[in-house]
CSV table of C-alpha atoms in Angstrom, one decimal:
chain,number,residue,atom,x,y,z
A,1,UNK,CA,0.0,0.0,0.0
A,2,UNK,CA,2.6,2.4,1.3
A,3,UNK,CA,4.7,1.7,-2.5
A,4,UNK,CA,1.4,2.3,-4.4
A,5,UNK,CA,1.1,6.0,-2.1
A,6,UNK,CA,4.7,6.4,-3.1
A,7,UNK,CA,4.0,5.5,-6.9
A,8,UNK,CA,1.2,7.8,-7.6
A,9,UNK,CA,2.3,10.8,-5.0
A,10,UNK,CA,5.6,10.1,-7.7
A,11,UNK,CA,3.1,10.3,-10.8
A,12,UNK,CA,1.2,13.3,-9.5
A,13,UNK,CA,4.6,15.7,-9.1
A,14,UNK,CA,5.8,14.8,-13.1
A,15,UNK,CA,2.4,15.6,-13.8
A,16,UNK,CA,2.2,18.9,-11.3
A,17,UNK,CA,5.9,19.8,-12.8
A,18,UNK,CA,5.0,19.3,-16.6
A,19,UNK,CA,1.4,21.2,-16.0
A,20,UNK,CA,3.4,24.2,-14.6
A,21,UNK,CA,6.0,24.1,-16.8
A,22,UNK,CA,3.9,24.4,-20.2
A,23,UNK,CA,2.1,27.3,-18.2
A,24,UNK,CA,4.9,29.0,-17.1
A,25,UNK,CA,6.8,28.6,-20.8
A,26,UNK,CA,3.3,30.8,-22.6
A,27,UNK,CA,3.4,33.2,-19.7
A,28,UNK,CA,7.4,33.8,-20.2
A,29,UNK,CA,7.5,33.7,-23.7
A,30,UNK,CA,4.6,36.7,-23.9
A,31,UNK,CA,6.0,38.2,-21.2
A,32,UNK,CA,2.5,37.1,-18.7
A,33,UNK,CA,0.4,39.0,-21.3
A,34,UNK,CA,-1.7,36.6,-23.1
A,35,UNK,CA,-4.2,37.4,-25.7
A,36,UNK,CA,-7.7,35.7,-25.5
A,37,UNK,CA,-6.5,33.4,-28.4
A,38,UNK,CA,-3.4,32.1,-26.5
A,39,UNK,CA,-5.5,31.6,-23.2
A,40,UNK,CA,-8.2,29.6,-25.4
A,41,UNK,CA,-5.0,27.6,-26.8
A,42,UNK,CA,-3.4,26.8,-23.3
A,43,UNK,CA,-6.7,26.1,-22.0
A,44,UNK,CA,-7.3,23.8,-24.9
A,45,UNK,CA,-3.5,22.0,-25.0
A,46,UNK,CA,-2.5,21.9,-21.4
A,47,UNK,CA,-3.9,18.3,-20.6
A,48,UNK,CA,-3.4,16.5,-24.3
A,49,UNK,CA,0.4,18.1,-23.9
A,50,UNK,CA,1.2,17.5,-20.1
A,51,UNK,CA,-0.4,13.5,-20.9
A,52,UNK,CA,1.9,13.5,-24.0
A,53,UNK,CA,4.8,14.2,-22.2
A,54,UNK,CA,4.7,12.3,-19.4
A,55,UNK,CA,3.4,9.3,-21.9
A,56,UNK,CA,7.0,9.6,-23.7
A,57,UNK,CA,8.6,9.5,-20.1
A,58,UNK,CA,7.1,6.2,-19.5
A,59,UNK,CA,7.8,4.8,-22.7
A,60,UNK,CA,11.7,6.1,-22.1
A,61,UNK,CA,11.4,4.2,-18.4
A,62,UNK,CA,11.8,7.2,-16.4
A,63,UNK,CA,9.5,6.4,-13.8
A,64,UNK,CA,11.3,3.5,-13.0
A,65,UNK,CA,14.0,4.8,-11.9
A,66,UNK,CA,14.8,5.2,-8.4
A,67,UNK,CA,14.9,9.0,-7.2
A,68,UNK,CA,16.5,8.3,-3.9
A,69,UNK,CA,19.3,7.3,-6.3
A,70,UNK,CA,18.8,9.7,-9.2
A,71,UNK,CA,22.5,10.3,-11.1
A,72,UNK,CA,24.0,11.6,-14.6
A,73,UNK,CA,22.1,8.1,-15.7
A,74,UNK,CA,18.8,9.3,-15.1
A,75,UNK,CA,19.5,12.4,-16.0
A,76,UNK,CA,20.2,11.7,-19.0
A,77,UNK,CA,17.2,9.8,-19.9
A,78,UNK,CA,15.1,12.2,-18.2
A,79,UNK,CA,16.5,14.8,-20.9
A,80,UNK,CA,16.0,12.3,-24.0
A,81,UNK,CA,12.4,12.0,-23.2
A,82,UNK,CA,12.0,15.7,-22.8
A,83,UNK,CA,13.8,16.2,-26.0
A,84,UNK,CA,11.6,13.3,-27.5
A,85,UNK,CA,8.2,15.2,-26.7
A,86,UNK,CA,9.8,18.4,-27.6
A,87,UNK,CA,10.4,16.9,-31.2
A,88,UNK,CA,6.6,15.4,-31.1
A,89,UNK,CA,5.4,19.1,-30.4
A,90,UNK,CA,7.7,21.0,-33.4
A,91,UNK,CA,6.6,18.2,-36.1
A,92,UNK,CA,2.7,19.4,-34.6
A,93,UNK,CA,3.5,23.1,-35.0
A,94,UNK,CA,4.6,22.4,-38.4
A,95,UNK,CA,1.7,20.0,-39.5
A,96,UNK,CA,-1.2,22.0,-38.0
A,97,UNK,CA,-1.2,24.8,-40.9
A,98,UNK,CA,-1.7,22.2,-43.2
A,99,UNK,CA,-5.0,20.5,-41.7
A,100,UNK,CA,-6.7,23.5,-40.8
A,101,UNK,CA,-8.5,24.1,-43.9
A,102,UNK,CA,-10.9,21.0,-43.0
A,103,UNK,CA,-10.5,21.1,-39.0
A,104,UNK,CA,-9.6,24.8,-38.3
A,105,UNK,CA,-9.2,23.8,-34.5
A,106,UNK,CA,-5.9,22.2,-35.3
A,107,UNK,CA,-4.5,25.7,-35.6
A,108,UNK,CA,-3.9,25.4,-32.0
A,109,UNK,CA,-1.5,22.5,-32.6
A,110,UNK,CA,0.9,25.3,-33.8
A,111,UNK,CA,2.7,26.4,-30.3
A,112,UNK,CA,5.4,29.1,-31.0
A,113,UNK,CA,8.8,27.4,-31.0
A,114,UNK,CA,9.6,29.9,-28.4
A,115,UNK,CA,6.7,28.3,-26.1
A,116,UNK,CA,8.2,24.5,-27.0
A,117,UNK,CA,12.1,25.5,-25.8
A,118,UNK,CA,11.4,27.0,-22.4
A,119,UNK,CA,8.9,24.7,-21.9
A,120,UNK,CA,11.1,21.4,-22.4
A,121,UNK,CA,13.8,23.5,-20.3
A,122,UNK,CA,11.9,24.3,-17.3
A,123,UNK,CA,10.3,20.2,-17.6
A,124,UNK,CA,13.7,19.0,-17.8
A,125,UNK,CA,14.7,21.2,-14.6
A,126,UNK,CA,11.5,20.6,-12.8
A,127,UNK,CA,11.6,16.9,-13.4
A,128,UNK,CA,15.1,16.3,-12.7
A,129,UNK,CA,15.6,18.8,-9.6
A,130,UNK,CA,12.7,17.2,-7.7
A,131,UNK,CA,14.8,14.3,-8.3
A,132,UNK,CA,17.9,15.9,-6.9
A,133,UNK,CA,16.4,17.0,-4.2
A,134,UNK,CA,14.9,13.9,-3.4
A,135,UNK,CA,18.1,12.4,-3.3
A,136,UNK,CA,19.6,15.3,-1.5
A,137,UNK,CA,17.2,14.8,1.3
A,138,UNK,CA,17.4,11.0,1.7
A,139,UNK,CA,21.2,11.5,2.0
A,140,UNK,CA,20.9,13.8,4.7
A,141,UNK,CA,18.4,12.0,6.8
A,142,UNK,CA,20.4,8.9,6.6
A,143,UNK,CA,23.4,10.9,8.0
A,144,UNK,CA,21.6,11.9,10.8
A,145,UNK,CA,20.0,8.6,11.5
A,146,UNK,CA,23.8,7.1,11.7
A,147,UNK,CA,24.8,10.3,14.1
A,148,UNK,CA,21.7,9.5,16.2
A,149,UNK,CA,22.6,5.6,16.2
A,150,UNK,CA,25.8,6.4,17.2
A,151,UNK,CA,24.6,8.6,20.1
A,152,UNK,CA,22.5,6.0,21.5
A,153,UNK,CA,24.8,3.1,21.1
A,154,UNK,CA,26.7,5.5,23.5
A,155,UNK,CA,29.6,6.0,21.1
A,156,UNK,CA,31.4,8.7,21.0
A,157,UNK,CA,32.8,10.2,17.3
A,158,UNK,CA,36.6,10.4,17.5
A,159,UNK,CA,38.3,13.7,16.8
A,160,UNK,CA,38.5,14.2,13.1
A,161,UNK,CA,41.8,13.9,12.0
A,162,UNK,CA,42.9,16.3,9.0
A,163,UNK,CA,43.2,13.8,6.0
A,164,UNK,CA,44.7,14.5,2.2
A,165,UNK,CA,43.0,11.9,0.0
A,166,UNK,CA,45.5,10.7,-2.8
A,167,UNK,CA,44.0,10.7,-6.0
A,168,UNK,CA,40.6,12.9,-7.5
A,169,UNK,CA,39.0,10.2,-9.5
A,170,UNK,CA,36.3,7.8,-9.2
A,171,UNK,CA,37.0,6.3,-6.6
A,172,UNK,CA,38.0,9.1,-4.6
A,173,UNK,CA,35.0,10.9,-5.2
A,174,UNK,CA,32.9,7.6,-3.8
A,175,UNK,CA,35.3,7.9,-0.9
A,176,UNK,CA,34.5,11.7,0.0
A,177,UNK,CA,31.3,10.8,-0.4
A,178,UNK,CA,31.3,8.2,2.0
A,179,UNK,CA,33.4,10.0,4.7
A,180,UNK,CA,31.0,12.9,4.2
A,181,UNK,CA,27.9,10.7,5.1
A,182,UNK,CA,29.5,8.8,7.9
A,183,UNK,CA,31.2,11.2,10.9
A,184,UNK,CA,31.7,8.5,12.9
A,185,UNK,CA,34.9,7.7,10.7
A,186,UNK,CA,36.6,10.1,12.2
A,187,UNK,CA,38.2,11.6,9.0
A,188,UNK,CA,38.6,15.1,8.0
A,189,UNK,CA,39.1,15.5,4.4
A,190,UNK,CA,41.3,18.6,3.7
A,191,UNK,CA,42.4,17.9,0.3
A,192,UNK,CA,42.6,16.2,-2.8
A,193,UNK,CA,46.1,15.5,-4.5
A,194,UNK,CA,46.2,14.2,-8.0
A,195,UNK,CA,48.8,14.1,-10.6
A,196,UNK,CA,46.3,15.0,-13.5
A,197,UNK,CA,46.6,18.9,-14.6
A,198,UNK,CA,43.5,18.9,-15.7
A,199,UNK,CA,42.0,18.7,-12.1
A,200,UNK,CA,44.5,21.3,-10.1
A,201,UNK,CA,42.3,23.9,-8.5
A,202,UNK,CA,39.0,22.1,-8.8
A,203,UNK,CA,36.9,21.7,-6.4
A,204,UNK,CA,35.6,17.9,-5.9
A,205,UNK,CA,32.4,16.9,-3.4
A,206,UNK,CA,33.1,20.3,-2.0
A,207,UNK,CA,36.8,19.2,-1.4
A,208,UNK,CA,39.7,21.4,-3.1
A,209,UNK,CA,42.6,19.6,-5.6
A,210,UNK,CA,45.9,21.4,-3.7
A,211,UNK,CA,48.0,20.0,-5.7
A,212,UNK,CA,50.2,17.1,-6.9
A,213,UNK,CA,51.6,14.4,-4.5
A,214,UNK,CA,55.4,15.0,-5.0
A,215,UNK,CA,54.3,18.3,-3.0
A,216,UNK,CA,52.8,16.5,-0.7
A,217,UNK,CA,55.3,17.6,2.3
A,218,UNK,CA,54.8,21.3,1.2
A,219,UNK,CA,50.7,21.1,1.2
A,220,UNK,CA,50.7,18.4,4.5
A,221,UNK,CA,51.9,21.6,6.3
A,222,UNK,CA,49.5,24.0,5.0
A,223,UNK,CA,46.5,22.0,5.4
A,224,UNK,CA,47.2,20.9,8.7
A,225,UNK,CA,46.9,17.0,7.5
A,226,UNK,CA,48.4,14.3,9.5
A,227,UNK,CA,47.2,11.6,7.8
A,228,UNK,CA,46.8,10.6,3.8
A,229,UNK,CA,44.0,8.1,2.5
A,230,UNK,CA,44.8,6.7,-0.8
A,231,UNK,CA,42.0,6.8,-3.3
A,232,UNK,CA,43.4,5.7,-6.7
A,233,UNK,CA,41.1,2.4,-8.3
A,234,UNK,CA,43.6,-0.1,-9.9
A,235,UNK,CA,46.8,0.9,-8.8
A,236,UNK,CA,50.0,-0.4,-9.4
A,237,UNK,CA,52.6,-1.2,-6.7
A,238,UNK,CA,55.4,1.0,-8.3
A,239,UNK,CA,52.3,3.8,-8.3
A,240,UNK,CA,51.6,2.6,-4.4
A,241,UNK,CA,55.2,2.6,-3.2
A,242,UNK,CA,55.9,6.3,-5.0
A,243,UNK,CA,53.2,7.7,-2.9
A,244,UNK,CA,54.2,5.9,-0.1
A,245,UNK,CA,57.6,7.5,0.5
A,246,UNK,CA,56.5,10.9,-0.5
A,247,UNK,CA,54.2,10.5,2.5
A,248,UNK,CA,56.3,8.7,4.7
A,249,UNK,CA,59.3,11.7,4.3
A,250,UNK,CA,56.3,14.3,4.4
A,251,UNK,CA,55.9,12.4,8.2
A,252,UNK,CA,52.1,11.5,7.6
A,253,UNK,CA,50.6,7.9,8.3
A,254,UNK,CA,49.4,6.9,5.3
A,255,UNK,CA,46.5,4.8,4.9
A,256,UNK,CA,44.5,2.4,1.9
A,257,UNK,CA,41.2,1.0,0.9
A,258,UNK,CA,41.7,-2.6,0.3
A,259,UNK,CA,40.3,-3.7,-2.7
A,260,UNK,CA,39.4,-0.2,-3.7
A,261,UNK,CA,39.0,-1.1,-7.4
A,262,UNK,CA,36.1,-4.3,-6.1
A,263,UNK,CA,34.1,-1.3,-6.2
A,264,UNK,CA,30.6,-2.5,-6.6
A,265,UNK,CA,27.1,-0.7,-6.4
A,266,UNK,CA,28.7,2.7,-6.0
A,267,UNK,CA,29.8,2.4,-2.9
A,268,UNK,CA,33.6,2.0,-1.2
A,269,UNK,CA,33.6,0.1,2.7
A,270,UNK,CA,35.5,2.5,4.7
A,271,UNK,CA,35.4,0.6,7.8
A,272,UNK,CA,38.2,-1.5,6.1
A,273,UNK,CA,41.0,0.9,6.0
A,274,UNK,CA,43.9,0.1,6.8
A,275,UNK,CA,47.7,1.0,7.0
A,276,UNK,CA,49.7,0.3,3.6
A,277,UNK,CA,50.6,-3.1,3.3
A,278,UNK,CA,53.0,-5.1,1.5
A,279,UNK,CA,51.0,-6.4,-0.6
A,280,UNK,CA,49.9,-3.3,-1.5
A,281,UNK,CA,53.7,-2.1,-2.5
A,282,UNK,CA,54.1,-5.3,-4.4
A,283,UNK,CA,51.4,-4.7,-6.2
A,284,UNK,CA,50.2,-8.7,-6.2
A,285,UNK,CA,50.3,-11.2,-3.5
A,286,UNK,CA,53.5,-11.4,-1.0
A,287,UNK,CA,55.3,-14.7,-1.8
A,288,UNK,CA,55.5,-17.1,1.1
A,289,UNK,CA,58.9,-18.5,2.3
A,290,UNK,CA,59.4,-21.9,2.8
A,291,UNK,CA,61.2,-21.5,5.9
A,292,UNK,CA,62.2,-25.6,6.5
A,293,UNK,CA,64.1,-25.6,2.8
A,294,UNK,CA,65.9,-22.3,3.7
A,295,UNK,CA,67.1,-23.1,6.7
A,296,UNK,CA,68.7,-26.7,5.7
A,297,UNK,CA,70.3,-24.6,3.0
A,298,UNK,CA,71.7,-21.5,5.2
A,299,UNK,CA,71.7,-23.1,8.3
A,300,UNK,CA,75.6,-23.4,10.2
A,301,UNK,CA,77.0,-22.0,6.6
A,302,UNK,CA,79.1,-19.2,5.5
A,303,UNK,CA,76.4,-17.5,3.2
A,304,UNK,CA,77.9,-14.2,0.9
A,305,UNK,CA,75.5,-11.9,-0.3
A,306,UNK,CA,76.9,-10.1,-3.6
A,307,UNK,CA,75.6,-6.3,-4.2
A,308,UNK,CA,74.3,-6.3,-0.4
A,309,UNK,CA,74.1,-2.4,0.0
A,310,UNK,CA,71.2,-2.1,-2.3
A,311,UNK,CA,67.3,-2.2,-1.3
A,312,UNK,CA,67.1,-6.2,-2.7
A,313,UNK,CA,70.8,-7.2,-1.8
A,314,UNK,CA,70.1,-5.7,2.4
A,315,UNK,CA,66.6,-7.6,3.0
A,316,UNK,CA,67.9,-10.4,1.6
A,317,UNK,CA,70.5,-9.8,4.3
A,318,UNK,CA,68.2,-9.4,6.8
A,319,UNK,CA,66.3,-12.2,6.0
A,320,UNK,CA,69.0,-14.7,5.9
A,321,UNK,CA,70.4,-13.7,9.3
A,322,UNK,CA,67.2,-15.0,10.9
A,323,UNK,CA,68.8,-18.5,9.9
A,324,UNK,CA,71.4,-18.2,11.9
A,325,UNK,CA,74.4,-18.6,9.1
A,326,UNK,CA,77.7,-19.5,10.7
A,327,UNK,CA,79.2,-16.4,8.6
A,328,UNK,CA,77.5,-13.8,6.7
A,329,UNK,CA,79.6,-11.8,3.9
């Protein structure tokens, strides 16, 4: 019962929206002064043109959609529909004149092209910003329902700390997102850094791009931030480890989704993050040592490492000295 309220209180908006919006697009396009003529043609049009409309919605599958997830998606089919009925309502104005001799009423059929833009304008912005704001609101209420929960759970939100999220894509934006809708995280983002010129000093889910990350030390200081997030879908470990260090000398914990390119539904779990791994630096799976093999081999033995002052030459050192060699060169 309560999805059949929902359906038709749904239905009667388009149809309130539309309605308005064919008024609205005769009273702007005369500037509100209407002859008796036009008033007779409104009058006569208004129901035949707000069912026609909303008939090409259905037929496009707008009402199916979801407005309490409404996106560029919708959006977009919300605007070929519009466009659709638009096109019906030209190919009308332009076919009228040539009926009239036999039914002179279809003279009405001919609605100024003036009348047609503004009207599938203010149908496309009526339709899709009730939409919007649907979406807007449900977002909000859900925040406050998880700030609420929170309070009565008696938990307390931790102090945000001042967070520069690596990388202004997809992902990232899902992830400011989600911080944004849940406080309890106890993340402050301050900050976007991405590599991409094309997105220095834009503004992202309300969050500023302040640069690139090989100045991450330099912006870390302005911005206050103490800890970085990476946000990049699909990267690679030489990608991982790059940013890594630049944050590790800029003295800021750094942090990562894992799995953040299984990003499914829209959504990225940030209850899951974590400090950066070595998996993560690798880039695939860390190998497993078989520890028994190594040690008969090493064990009691003078072992010589060749080129041990480089990164792969001194963990290898390390690494072998937990086998207790006899002698290690």
């Amino acid at each position: 019962m309560s999805r059949l309220l929902a359906r038709t209180t749904q239905t009667g908006i388009d149809l309130g929206v539309l309605a308005l919006a064919f008024l609205l697009a005769f009273l702007l396009r005369f500037e509100f002064d209407l002859t008796l003529d036009r008033l007779k043609q409104v009058m006569l049009l208004w129901p035949w043109v707000i069912l026609f409309q909303y008939g090409v919605l259905v037929a496009v599958g707008v009402p199916r959609y979801s407005w309490r997830y409404v996106g560029l998606r919708e959006a977009n089919r919300i605007f070929m529909a519009l466009g659709l009925a638009s096109l019906g309502l030209i190919v009308g104005r332009f076919v009228a004149p040539a009926l009239t001799e036999n039914l002179p009423w279809l003279r009405h059929l001919a609605i100024p092209m003036g009348v047609v833009l503004i009207n599938f304008t203010l149908a496309f912005m009526g339709i899709a910003g009730v939409r919007v704001a649907r979406r807007l609101a449900g977002e909000r209420a859900s925040t406050e329902l998880r700030r609420k929960a929170a309070g009565e759970n008696g938990c307390e939100c931790p102090e945000p700390v001042p967070t520069l999220l690596l990388g202004a894509g997809q992902a990232g934006v899902m992830v400011a997102k989600e911080i944004e809708s849940w406080p309890g995280l106890g993340i402050k983002a301050v900050g976007f850094l991405d590599d991409d010129p094309m997105k220095q000093g834009l503004e992202i889910h309300g969050i500023p791009v302040l640069g690139t990350t090989d100045r991450c030390a330099e912006i870390a200081e302005k911005a206050g931030a103490s800890q970085a997030l990476i946000t990049i879908a699909n990267a690679p470990g030489r990608v991982i480890r790059g940013i890594h260090e630049r944050c590790r000398d800029a003295g800021l914990r750094t942090k990562i989704i894992p799995g953040v390119y299984e990003i499914v539904g829209g959504r990225v779990n940030l209850e899951r993050i974590r400090p950066v791994a070595i998996e993560d630096l690798l880039g695939r799976e860390p190998v497993e040592l078989e520890n028994e093999v190594i040690a008969g081999a090493v064990q009691g033995r003078t072992v010589m490492v060749t080129g041990a002052g480089g990164s792969i030459g001194s963990e290898l050192c390390r690494q072998i000295i937990e086998f207790d060699p006899a002698m290690l060169l």
